[in-house]
Short mmCIF file of C-alpha atoms in Angstrom, two decimals:
data_model
loop_
_atom_site.label_atom_id
_atom_site.label_comp_id
_atom_site.label_asym_id
_atom_site.label_seq_id
_atom_site.Cartn_x
_atom_site.Cartn_y
_atom_site.Cartn_z
CA MET A 108 3.64 13.92 3.16
CA MET A 109 3.37 13.78 7.10
CA MET A 110 4.71 11.48 9.23
CA ALA A 111 2.99 9.01 10.63
CA LYS A 112 3.05 8.30 14.35
CA THR A 113 3.09 4.94 14.42
CA ASN A 114 5.00 5.42 18.03
CA GLN A 115 1.45 6.39 19.40
CA HIS A 116 -0.53 4.01 21.80
CA PRO A 117 -3.21 2.70 19.70
CA ASN A 118 -5.50 4.04 22.42
CA GLU A 119 -4.65 7.67 21.05
CA ARG A 120 -6.36 6.85 17.64
CA LEU A 121 -9.74 6.28 19.15
CA PRO A 122 -12.41 6.26 18.20
CA LEU A 123 -11.95 5.23 14.39
CA ASN A 124 -14.26 7.17 12.17
CA HIS A 125 -17.08 4.89 10.42
CA ALA A 126 -15.08 4.76 6.92
CA ASP A 127 -11.67 3.97 8.35
CA LEU A 128 -13.30 1.23 10.78
CA HIS A 129 -14.70 -0.50 7.87
CA ILE A 130 -11.75 -0.21 5.46
CA LEU A 131 -9.37 -1.45 8.28
CA VAL A 132 -12.11 -4.65 9.21
CA SER A 133 -12.00 -5.39 5.40
CA LEU A 134 -8.19 -5.23 5.12
CA THR A 135 -7.96 -7.67 8.18
CA GLY A 136 -9.01 -10.57 5.54
CA GLY A 137 -5.95 -9.79 3.39
CA ASP A 138 -4.99 -7.19 0.84
CA ARG A 139 -7.30 -5.19 -1.68
CA HIS A 140 -7.39 -2.62 -4.00
CA GLY A 141 -9.81 0.06 -3.61
CA TYR A 142 -13.03 -1.57 -5.37
CA ALA A 143 -12.36 -4.71 -3.52
CA ILE A 144 -12.67 -2.56 -0.42
CA MET A 145 -15.77 -1.30 -1.25
CA GLN A 146 -17.31 -4.56 -1.99
CA ASP A 147 -16.23 -6.24 0.80
CA VAL A 148 -17.40 -3.53 3.17
CA ARG A 149 -20.84 -3.57 1.69
CA ALA A 150 -20.90 -7.79 1.86
CA LEU A 151 -19.39 -7.50 5.55
CA SER A 152 -21.95 -4.73 6.51
CA GLY A 153 -24.90 -7.01 5.37
CA GLU A 154 -25.37 -4.49 2.30
CA ARG A 155 -25.81 -1.79 5.28
CA VAL A 156 -22.55 0.13 4.36
CA ARG A 157 -21.96 1.56 0.98
CA LEU A 158 -18.57 3.80 0.58
CA GLY A 159 -18.57 6.01 -2.30
CA PRO A 160 -15.35 6.63 -4.53
CA GLY A 161 -14.57 9.88 -2.62
CA THR A 162 -15.19 8.72 0.93
CA LEU A 163 -12.95 5.61 0.13
CA TYR A 164 -10.22 7.28 -1.23
CA THR A 165 -9.93 10.37 1.35
CA ALA A 166 -9.98 7.77 4.17
CA ILE A 167 -7.51 5.65 2.10
CA LYS A 168 -5.24 8.58 2.03
CA ARG A 169 -5.70 9.65 5.76
CA LEU A 170 -4.97 5.67 6.89
CA LEU A 171 -1.85 6.02 4.67
CA GLU A 172 -0.57 8.86 6.16
CA ALA A 173 -1.41 7.80 9.72
CA GLY A 174 0.66 4.68 9.06
CA LEU A 175 -2.10 2.51 9.52
CA ILE A 176 -2.24 1.14 6.20
CA GLU A 177 0.36 0.70 3.52
CA GLU A 178 0.29 0.04 -0.62
CA SER A 179 1.03 -3.52 -0.98
CA ASP A 180 3.73 -4.84 -3.40
CA ARG A 181 1.94 -8.42 -3.90
CA ARG A 182 -0.27 -8.49 -6.56
CA PRO A 183 -2.52 -11.37 -8.20
CA ASP A 184 -1.55 -12.86 -11.69
CA PRO A 185 -0.96 -10.01 -14.10
CA GLU A 186 -3.00 -11.04 -16.38
CA LEU A 187 -6.07 -11.33 -14.37
CA ASP A 188 -5.34 -7.96 -13.18
CA ASP A 189 -5.15 -4.28 -14.16
CA GLN A 190 -1.89 -2.91 -13.36
CA ARG A 191 -2.98 0.64 -12.43
CA ARG A 192 -4.89 -0.76 -9.28
CA ARG A 193 -3.40 0.00 -6.06
CA TYR A 194 -3.49 -2.81 -3.48
CA TYR A 195 -3.26 -2.12 0.43
CA ARG A 196 -2.36 -3.81 3.21
CA LEU A 197 -2.90 -3.18 7.32
CA THR A 198 0.09 -2.51 8.66
CA ARG A 199 1.23 -3.82 12.37
CA TYR A 200 0.37 -0.75 14.12
CA GLY A 201 -2.89 -0.80 12.06
CA ARG A 202 -3.77 -4.19 13.08
CA ARG A 203 -3.21 -3.07 16.83
CA VAL A 204 -5.31 0.20 16.20
CA VAL A 205 -7.93 -1.89 14.51
CA ALA A 206 -7.93 -4.44 17.37
CA ALA A 207 -7.86 -1.77 20.12
CA GLU A 208 -11.30 -0.77 18.86
CA ALA A 209 -12.95 -3.83 18.45
CA GLU A 210 -12.24 -4.03 22.12
CA ARG A 211 -13.36 -0.50 23.01
CA LEU A 212 -16.73 -1.56 20.86
CA GLN A 213 -17.21 -4.61 22.90
CA GLY A 214 -17.01 -2.78 26.11
CA ILE A 215 -19.90 -0.71 24.67
CA VAL A 216 -21.90 -3.47 23.66
CA ARG A 217 -21.46 -5.35 27.03
CA VAL A 218 -22.64 -1.90 28.90
CA MET A 219 -25.82 -2.09 26.40
CA GLN A 220 -26.28 -5.69 26.99
CA GLU A 221 -26.06 -5.19 30.87
CA ARG A 222 -28.32 -2.69 30.96
CA ARG A 223 -31.03 -4.67 28.72
CA LEU A 224 -30.96 -2.00 25.61
CA ILE A 225 -29.88 -5.25 23.55
CA SER A 226 -29.76 -8.97 24.11
CA PRO A 227 -26.81 -10.86 24.17
CA PRO A 228 -26.14 -12.98 20.96
CA LYS A 229 -28.04 -16.43 20.89
CA ALA A 230 -25.30 -18.11 21.32
CA ALA A 231 -24.28 -16.73 24.80
CA ARG A 232 -28.11 -16.29 26.11
CA GLY A 233 -27.57 -19.49 28.07
CA SER A 234 -24.43 -18.59 29.58
CA ILE A 235 -25.38 -14.90 31.12
#
């Protein structure tokens, strides 16, 4: 297994690819197993993003190796859960990387708004 470079500045990991970004965003909501991540990504994206099992588990392996996520020891009630499931959570480094990516994307959105390629959100329209 390759050693994770968690001493890298979060910006050195950017931009995140599509699947990695969605998985990390899902895990900001707490520990999840693979199928729950797939469901959460679908819900958070308004049904626009659907990660298949191959994409999901390839990305999970990459995120584990990079030190952005880790397997979680916490499990729900064993009587309500399948013990074969693996749960994942963000590491501190993973949280810093996804936050840096959010800032990067906000900057892109700001430029698009300034250039009138997109409108600001309704709540912010009165303040611009």
